[in-house]
Coordinates of C-alpha atoms and ligand atoms in Angstrom, one line a residue:
M25 CA 2.2 -24.0 34.3
A26 CA 0.5 -22.6 31.2
E27 CA -1.9 -19.9 31.8
V28 CA -3.3 -20.1 28.2
N29 CA -2.6 -22.2 25.1
Y30 CA -0.1 -20.5 22.9
V31 CA 1.9 -21.3 19.7
R32 CA 5.5 -20.3 19.3
G33 CA 6.0 -18.2 16.2
L34 CA 2.2 -18.1 15.9
A35 CA 2.5 -21.0 13.5
G36 CA -1.0 -22.0 12.2
V37 CA -2.7 -19.2 14.4
V38 CA -5.5 -17.4 12.5
A39 CA -5.0 -13.8 13.5
D40 CA -7.6 -12.0 11.4
E41 CA -9.9 -12.2 8.3
S42 CA -8.6 -11.3 4.9
R43 CA -10.0 -11.6 1.4
I44 CA -6.7 -10.8 -0.4
C45 CA -4.9 -14.1 -0.7
T46 CA -4.9 -17.7 0.4
I47 CA -2.4 -20.6 0.4
D48 CA -3.1 -24.3 0.4
G49 CA 0.2 -25.4 1.8
V50 CA -0.6 -29.1 1.3
K51 CA -1.7 -28.9 -2.3
G52 CA 0.9 -26.1 -3.1
E53 CA -1.7 -23.5 -4.3
L54 CA -1.7 -19.8 -4.0
Y55 CA -4.4 -17.3 -5.0
Y56 CA -4.7 -13.5 -5.2
Y57 CA -8.3 -12.5 -4.7
G58 CA -9.4 -16.0 -6.0
Y59 CA -7.2 -16.1 -9.0
P60 CA -4.6 -19.0 -9.1
I61 CA -0.9 -17.7 -9.3
Q62 CA -0.1 -19.9 -12.3
V63 CA -2.7 -18.2 -14.3
L64 CA -1.8 -14.8 -13.2
A65 CA 1.8 -15.4 -14.0
E66 CA 0.9 -16.6 -17.5
K67 CA -1.8 -14.3 -18.5
S68 CA -1.4 -11.0 -16.4
S69 CA 1.0 -8.2 -15.8
F70 CA 2.5 -6.7 -12.6
M71 CA 0.4 -3.5 -13.3
E72 CA -2.8 -5.6 -13.5
I73 CA -1.8 -7.3 -10.2
S74 CA -1.1 -4.0 -8.6
F75 CA -4.6 -2.9 -9.6
L76 CA -6.1 -6.2 -8.4
L77 CA -4.4 -5.9 -5.0
L78 CA -5.1 -2.2 -4.4
N79 CA -8.7 -2.2 -5.6
G80 CA -9.8 -5.8 -4.7
K81 CA -10.9 -6.4 -8.4
L82 CA -9.4 -6.8 -11.8
P83 CA -9.5 -3.8 -14.2
A84 CA -12.9 -4.0 -16.1
N85 CA -11.1 -3.4 -19.5
R86 CA -7.9 -2.3 -21.2
Q87 CA -8.8 1.3 -20.8
E88 CA -9.1 1.2 -17.0
L89 CA -5.7 -0.8 -16.8
A90 CA -4.1 1.8 -19.1
S91 CA -5.4 4.7 -17.0
F92 CA -4.2 3.0 -13.8
E93 CA -0.8 2.5 -15.4
K94 CA -0.5 6.0 -16.5
E95 CA -1.4 7.4 -13.1
L96 CA 1.1 5.0 -11.4
S97 CA 3.9 5.7 -13.9
S98 CA 3.4 9.4 -13.4
H99 CA 4.6 9.1 -9.8
R100 CA 8.0 7.6 -10.5
E101 CA 10.0 10.6 -9.6
I102 CA 11.0 10.8 -5.9
P103 CA 10.9 14.1 -3.8
G104 CA 14.2 16.1 -3.9
F105 CA 14.7 15.8 -0.2
V106 CA 14.5 12.0 -0.4
E107 CA 17.2 12.1 -3.0
S108 CA 19.5 14.1 -0.7
I109 CA 18.8 11.6 2.1
I110 CA 19.9 8.7 -0.2
K111 CA 23.1 10.6 -1.1
A112 CA 23.8 11.1 2.6
F113 CA 23.7 7.3 3.3
P114 CA 27.0 5.4 4.0
K115 CA 27.9 3.6 0.8
E116 CA 28.6 0.3 2.8
A117 CA 25.0 0.3 4.1
H118 CA 22.9 -2.7 3.1
P119 CA 20.2 -1.4 0.7
M120 CA 17.4 -2.8 2.8
S121 CA 18.5 -0.7 5.8
S122 CA 18.6 2.3 3.4
L123 CA 15.2 1.4 2.1
Q124 CA 13.7 1.1 5.4
A125 CA 15.0 4.5 6.4
V126 CA 14.0 6.3 3.3
V127 CA 10.5 5.0 3.4
A128 CA 10.0 6.3 6.9
T129 CA 11.0 9.7 5.7
M130 CA 8.6 9.8 2.9
G131 CA 5.6 10.7 5.1
M132 CA 7.4 13.8 6.5
Q133 CA 5.9 16.0 3.8
E134 CA 2.4 14.7 4.4
P135 CA -0.2 16.3 6.7
E136 CA -0.6 14.6 10.1
S137 CA -4.0 13.3 9.5
L138 CA -3.0 10.6 7.2
N139 CA -5.6 8.0 7.7
D140 CA -8.3 10.4 6.5
T141 CA -9.8 8.4 3.6
L142 CA -9.4 5.1 2.0
E143 CA -9.0 6.9 -1.3
G144 CA -6.3 9.0 0.0
N145 CA -4.4 6.1 1.4
R146 CA -5.0 4.2 -1.9
T147 CA -3.4 7.1 -3.7
R148 CA -0.4 7.0 -1.3
A149 CA -0.1 3.2 -1.9
I150 CA -0.1 3.8 -5.8
R151 CA 2.6 6.4 -5.2
L152 CA 4.7 4.1 -3.0
T153 CA 4.4 1.3 -5.7
A154 CA 5.5 3.8 -8.3
M155 CA 8.5 5.1 -6.2
F156 CA 9.9 1.9 -4.9
P157 CA 11.7 1.0 -8.1
T158 CA 13.3 4.5 -8.2
L159 CA 14.3 4.3 -4.5
V160 CA 15.9 0.9 -5.0
A161 CA 17.8 1.9 -8.1
Y162 CA 18.9 5.3 -6.6
I163 CA 20.1 3.5 -3.4
H164 CA 22.2 1.0 -5.6
R165 CA 23.6 3.7 -7.7
H166 CA 24.7 5.7 -4.6
R167 CA 26.3 2.5 -3.2
M168 CA 28.3 2.2 -6.5
G169 CA 29.3 5.8 -6.7
Q170 CA 27.2 6.2 -9.9
E171 CA 24.9 9.0 -11.1
F172 CA 21.2 8.5 -10.6
I173 CA 19.4 7.6 -13.8
R174 CA 16.0 9.3 -13.8
P175 CA 12.9 7.2 -14.6
R176 CA 11.5 7.0 -18.1
Q177 CA 7.7 7.4 -18.8
D178 CA 7.9 5.4 -21.9
L179 CA 9.1 2.1 -20.3
S180 CA 7.0 -0.5 -18.4
H181 CA 7.3 -0.8 -14.6
A182 CA 9.9 -3.7 -15.0
A183 CA 11.9 -2.3 -17.9
N184 CA 12.1 1.2 -16.2
F185 CA 13.5 -0.2 -13.1
L186 CA 16.1 -2.4 -14.9
Y187 CA 17.0 0.7 -16.9
M188 CA 17.4 3.0 -13.9
L189 CA 19.5 0.2 -12.1
N190 CA 22.0 -0.7 -14.9
G191 CA 21.6 2.0 -17.5
Q192 CA 20.3 -0.4 -20.1
V193 CA 16.8 -1.1 -21.4
P194 CA 16.4 -4.9 -21.0
S195 CA 15.4 -7.2 -23.8
A196 CA 11.7 -8.0 -24.2
Q197 CA 12.4 -11.6 -22.7
I198 CA 14.1 -10.2 -19.6
E199 CA 11.5 -7.5 -19.2
K200 CA 8.8 -10.2 -19.2
M201 CA 10.6 -12.7 -17.0
F202 CA 11.2 -9.7 -14.5
D203 CA 7.6 -8.7 -14.7
I204 CA 6.5 -12.3 -13.9
C205 CA 8.9 -12.3 -10.8
L206 CA 7.1 -9.2 -9.6
I207 CA 3.7 -10.9 -10.0
L208 CA 5.0 -14.0 -8.0
H209 CA 6.3 -11.8 -5.1
A210 CA 3.5 -9.4 -4.7
E211 CA 1.5 -11.1 -2.1
H212 CA 1.6 -14.0 0.4
T213 CA -1.0 -13.7 3.2
F214 CA 0.3 -13.2 6.7
N215 CA 3.9 -13.6 6.1
A216 CA 6.3 -11.9 8.7
S217 CA 6.6 -8.6 6.8
T218 CA 2.9 -8.2 6.0
F219 CA 2.1 -9.1 9.4
A220 CA 4.5 -6.6 10.9
G221 CA 3.0 -3.9 8.5
R222 CA -0.6 -4.9 9.7
V223 CA 0.5 -4.6 13.4
I224 CA 1.9 -1.2 12.8
G225 CA -1.1 -0.1 10.7
S226 CA -3.5 -1.4 13.4
T227 CA -2.2 1.3 15.8
L228 CA -3.3 3.9 13.1
A229 CA 0.4 4.9 12.5
N230 CA 0.6 6.2 8.9
L231 CA 1.1 4.1 5.8
Y232 CA 4.9 5.1 5.6
A233 CA 5.5 3.9 9.2
S234 CA 3.7 0.6 8.5
V235 CA 5.5 0.0 5.2
S236 CA 8.9 0.8 6.6
G237 CA 8.3 -1.7 9.4
A238 CA 7.4 -4.2 6.8
V239 CA 10.6 -3.5 4.9
G240 CA 12.6 -4.1 8.1
A241 CA 10.9 -7.5 8.6
L242 CA 11.5 -8.4 5.0
F243 CA 15.3 -7.8 5.5
G244 CA 15.8 -10.9 7.6
P245 CA 17.5 -14.0 6.2
L246 CA 14.6 -16.2 7.5
H247 CA 12.2 -14.1 5.2
G248 CA 13.2 -12.0 2.2
G249 CA 16.9 -12.2 2.8
A250 CA 16.9 -15.9 2.0
N251 CA 17.2 -15.3 -1.9
E252 CA 20.5 -13.5 -1.4
M253 CA 21.7 -16.2 0.9
A254 CA 20.6 -18.9 -1.4
L255 CA 22.7 -17.4 -4.1
E256 CA 25.7 -17.1 -1.8
M257 CA 25.3 -20.8 -1.0
V258 CA 25.2 -21.8 -4.7
K259 CA 28.4 -19.6 -5.4
S260 CA 30.2 -21.2 -2.3
I261 CA 29.4 -24.8 -3.5
G262 CA 30.8 -23.8 -6.9
S263 CA 30.3 -27.0 -8.9
V264 CA 27.6 -29.7 -9.1
E265 CA 30.2 -32.4 -7.9
K266 CA 30.7 -30.5 -4.7
A267 CA 26.9 -30.5 -3.9
D268 CA 26.7 -33.9 -2.3
P269 CA 29.6 -33.4 0.2
W270 CA 28.3 -29.8 1.0
F271 CA 24.8 -31.2 1.5
A272 CA 26.1 -33.9 3.9
D273 CA 28.3 -31.5 5.8
T274 CA 25.4 -28.9 6.2
V275 CA 22.9 -31.5 7.4
S276 CA 25.4 -33.1 9.8
K277 CA 26.0 -29.6 11.4
K278 CA 22.1 -29.1 11.5
K279 CA 22.5 -25.9 9.4
K280 CA 19.6 -24.8 7.2
I281 CA 19.6 -24.8 3.4
M282 CA 18.6 -21.3 2.3
G283 CA 15.6 -21.2 0.0
M284 CA 14.2 -24.4 1.3
G285 CA 11.5 -25.1 3.8
H286 CA 8.3 -23.0 4.5
R287 CA 6.1 -22.3 7.4
V288 CA 3.0 -23.0 5.2
Y289 CA 4.0 -25.1 2.2
K290 CA 4.4 -28.7 2.8
T291 CA 5.2 -29.3 -0.7
I292 CA 7.0 -27.3 -3.6
D293 CA 6.1 -23.7 -3.5
P294 CA 4.1 -22.9 -6.7
R295 CA 6.2 -19.8 -7.3
A296 CA 9.5 -21.8 -7.2
K297 CA 8.1 -24.0 -10.0
I298 CA 7.6 -21.0 -12.2
I299 CA 10.8 -19.4 -11.4
R300 CA 12.8 -22.6 -12.0
R301 CA 11.2 -22.9 -15.5
M302 CA 12.4 -19.3 -16.4
L303 CA 15.8 -20.1 -14.9
E304 CA 16.1 -23.2 -17.0
E305 CA 15.3 -21.3 -20.2
L306 CA 17.8 -18.6 -19.5
A307 CA 20.4 -20.8 -18.2
H308 CA 20.4 -22.9 -21.3
Q309 CA 20.1 -19.9 -23.5
K310 CA 23.3 -18.3 -21.8
G311 CA 25.1 -21.7 -21.4
E312 CA 25.4 -21.1 -17.7
T313 CA 23.7 -24.0 -16.2
T314 CA 25.9 -24.8 -13.2
G315 CA 23.7 -22.8 -10.6
L316 CA 20.6 -24.6 -11.8
K317 CA 22.4 -28.1 -11.6
I318 CA 23.6 -27.4 -8.0
L319 CA 20.0 -26.3 -6.9
D320 CA 18.4 -29.3 -8.6
R321 CA 21.0 -31.6 -6.8
L322 CA 20.3 -30.1 -3.4
A323 CA 16.5 -30.4 -3.9
E324 CA 16.9 -34.1 -4.9
L325 CA 19.2 -34.8 -1.9
M326 CA 16.7 -33.2 0.4
R327 CA 13.8 -35.3 -1.1
K328 CA 15.9 -38.5 -0.6
K329 CA 17.0 -37.7 2.9
L330 CA 13.3 -37.1 4.0
E331 CA 11.8 -39.9 2.2
G332 CA 9.5 -41.9 4.6
T333 CA 10.2 -39.5 7.4
G334 CA 7.0 -37.5 7.2
K335 CA 9.0 -34.3 7.2
E336 CA 8.5 -31.9 4.2
I337 CA 11.2 -29.5 3.2
W338 CA 10.9 -28.2 -0.4
P339 CA 12.2 -25.3 -2.5
N340 CA 10.6 -22.1 -1.7
V341 CA 10.3 -18.9 -3.9
D342 CA 13.9 -17.9 -2.8
F343 CA 15.5 -21.0 -3.8
Y344 CA 15.8 -20.2 -7.7
S345 CA 15.2 -16.5 -7.8
G346 CA 18.6 -15.3 -6.9
S347 CA 20.1 -17.6 -9.7
L348 CA 17.6 -16.1 -12.2
Y349 CA 18.3 -12.5 -11.2
T350 CA 22.0 -13.2 -11.5
L351 CA 21.6 -14.2 -15.1
M352 CA 19.6 -11.0 -15.6
G353 CA 22.6 -9.1 -14.5
I354 CA 21.4 -8.1 -11.1
D355 CA 23.8 -8.0 -8.0
S356 CA 22.7 -10.3 -5.1
I357 CA 22.6 -7.4 -2.7
N358 CA 19.6 -6.0 -4.6
F359 CA 17.6 -9.3 -4.5
T360 CA 15.7 -8.5 -1.3
P361 CA 15.0 -4.8 -2.3
I362 CA 13.5 -6.2 -5.5
F363 CA 11.3 -8.4 -3.4
A364 CA 10.2 -5.1 -1.7
I365 CA 9.4 -3.6 -5.1
S366 CA 6.9 -6.2 -5.7
R367 CA 5.6 -6.7 -2.1
I368 CA 4.8 -3.0 -1.5
T369 CA 1.5 -3.9 -3.3
G370 CA 0.6 -6.7 -1.0
W371 CA 1.6 -4.7 2.1
S372 CA -0.5 -1.8 1.1
A373 CA -3.4 -4.1 0.1
H374 CA -3.3 -5.5 3.6
I375 CA -3.1 -2.2 5.5
L376 CA -5.9 -0.8 3.5
E377 CA -8.0 -3.9 4.2
L378 CA -7.3 -3.6 7.8
W379 CA -8.2 0.1 8.0
S380 CA -11.5 -0.6 6.4
D381 CA -12.5 -2.2 9.9
N382 CA -9.5 -1.7 12.1
R383 CA -8.9 -3.3 15.4
L384 CA -5.6 -3.0 17.3
Y385 CA -3.4 -6.0 17.2
R386 CA -2.5 -6.8 20.9
P387 CA -1.7 -10.5 21.8
K388 CA -0.8 -11.7 25.1
A389 CA 2.6 -13.4 26.2
Q390 CA 3.0 -16.5 28.3
Y391 CA 4.8 -15.1 31.2
V392 CA 7.5 -17.4 32.4
G393 CA 9.4 -14.9 34.7
E394 CA 9.1 -14.2 38.5
K395 CA 6.8 -12.1 40.6
D396 CA 7.0 -10.2 43.8
L397 CA 10.8 -10.2 44.0
P398 CA 12.2 -8.0 46.9
F399 CA 13.6 -4.7 45.5
L400 CA 16.8 -3.5 47.1
P401 CA 17.5 0.2 46.4
I402 CA 20.7 0.4 44.2
D403 CA 23.0 1.6 47.0
A404 CA 22.0 -1.4 49.2
R405 CA 22.9 -4.0 46.6
Ligands
COA5 C1 11.2 -20.7 6.4 C2 11.5 -21.3 7.7 C3 11.9 -20.3 8.8 C4 10.2 -22.1 8.2 O1 10.5 -22.7 9.2 P1 9.6 -23.3 10.4 O2 8.2 -23.5 10.1 O3 9.9 -22.3 11.7 O4 10.3 -24.6 10.6 P2 11.6 -24.8 11.6 O5 12.7 -23.9 11.3 O6 11.1 -25.0 13.0 O7 12.0 -26.2 11.0 C5 11.3 -27.4 11.2 C6 12.3 -28.5 11.0 O8 12.8 -28.6 9.6 C7 14.1 -28.2 9.5 N1 14.3 -27.3 8.3 C8 13.4 -26.3 8.2 N2 13.9 -25.7 6.9 C9 15.0 -26.2 6.7 C10 16.1 -26.0 5.7 N3 15.9 -24.8 4.9 N4 17.2 -26.7 5.6 C11 17.3 -27.7 6.5 N5 16.4 -28.0 7.5 C12 15.3 -27.3 7.6 C13 14.6 -27.7 10.8 O9 15.9 -27.9 11.1 C14 13.6 -28.4 11.7 O10 14.2 -29.7 12.0 P3 14.0 -30.4 13.4 O11 12.6 -30.7 13.5 O12 14.9 -31.6 13.3 O13 14.5 -29.4 14.4 C15 12.5 -22.3 7.6 O14 12.2 -23.5 6.7 C16 13.9 -21.8 7.1 O15 14.5 -21.3 8.0 N6 14.2 -21.9 5.8 C17 15.4 -21.3 5.2 C18 15.1 -19.8 5.0 C19 14.3 -19.5 3.9 O16 14.4 -20.1 2.8 N7 13.3 -18.6 4.1 C20 12.4 -18.2 3.0 C21 11.1 -18.5 3.4 S1 10.0 -18.1 2.0

């Protein structure tokens, strides 16, 4: 007998107010602080989006953006003790486990009173945004048994990351595409990792504790981990001819297709459309179109299967991103850490917003267990 109404998985539940982002899941629209994602992807840069998310408004002019970028990039180096910790991690660890652990350590050199001022925490968020690419690149190179490549101040956020990861400065085209991917992943309302970060932040635990919890939530295959799984799926299918039997088999076993479906979107994810366009451009340029063809065929098969059923399962942002990153020369194990390099801005924006008028998150559970059971002391059982 239900004591209160409740919704499993909190689907559709409005848990708080926020000005940062909104999604129209039926129309397939996404806005950061009121600006449509398509426009931001076309006309903005990840640095400008970071400013927007951390300040709640766009930079007033080029000078303000340039000084923000200069400040942020000056924080790319990570503390020496954090470097030593990365070097001590087992090489076989998944980089998301390493990232979560290392973020938790980053507050250790901070004074106890972390939630002192909004400005203090905004500076910490800027530093985390600057350091995430370095952390992810160092974790990767440690796993590969390679020397760390120190950050360069003369490169953009996107180019510097790819340089630290692979040792090569990317072409202008790849730099731009990667920057757009960072814009697209920066923020997405109360997704699982952001909500996890807000829950931790609402206890007034510090920014590092909140962000490391968010990284842990992003790791899961139902959330950020889906892009890695989507690429594994494409690889295991192998050719477009095998897409139909693979789809039939997967559906008959009631298995999920990674990179499809969404809790909020009931149409194609607007970010997926933008990533697909970039994938198409790069795939044709490189003459490597098999992945794209497999993905397109799977999307078509899903559309046909659901026609007239009222069910809506469409490609989400993770469907195409893994194939695009692969063409950029990035290993699949780094896809979710790259998501984190971008989403650190959204997580921080939410935690700062919450702290401007904090209330502890503490929902109730629908209790379905028993009560008043007789307790037998252990020796009498
Ligand atoms: C994202 C996700 C967890 C949202 O799901 P949700 O709102 O909880 O919806 P459910 O998992 O309850 O699915 C509802 C129905 O759609 C089906 N469905 C949802 N996503 C599916 C997918 N990717 N492939 C096949 N079927 C899917 C479910 O099997 C279920 O069918 P049923 O009603 O016959 O049982 C889910 O779509 C999913 O697991 N997708 C794959 C992982 C992924 O891409 N995650 C990244 C999200 S950005």
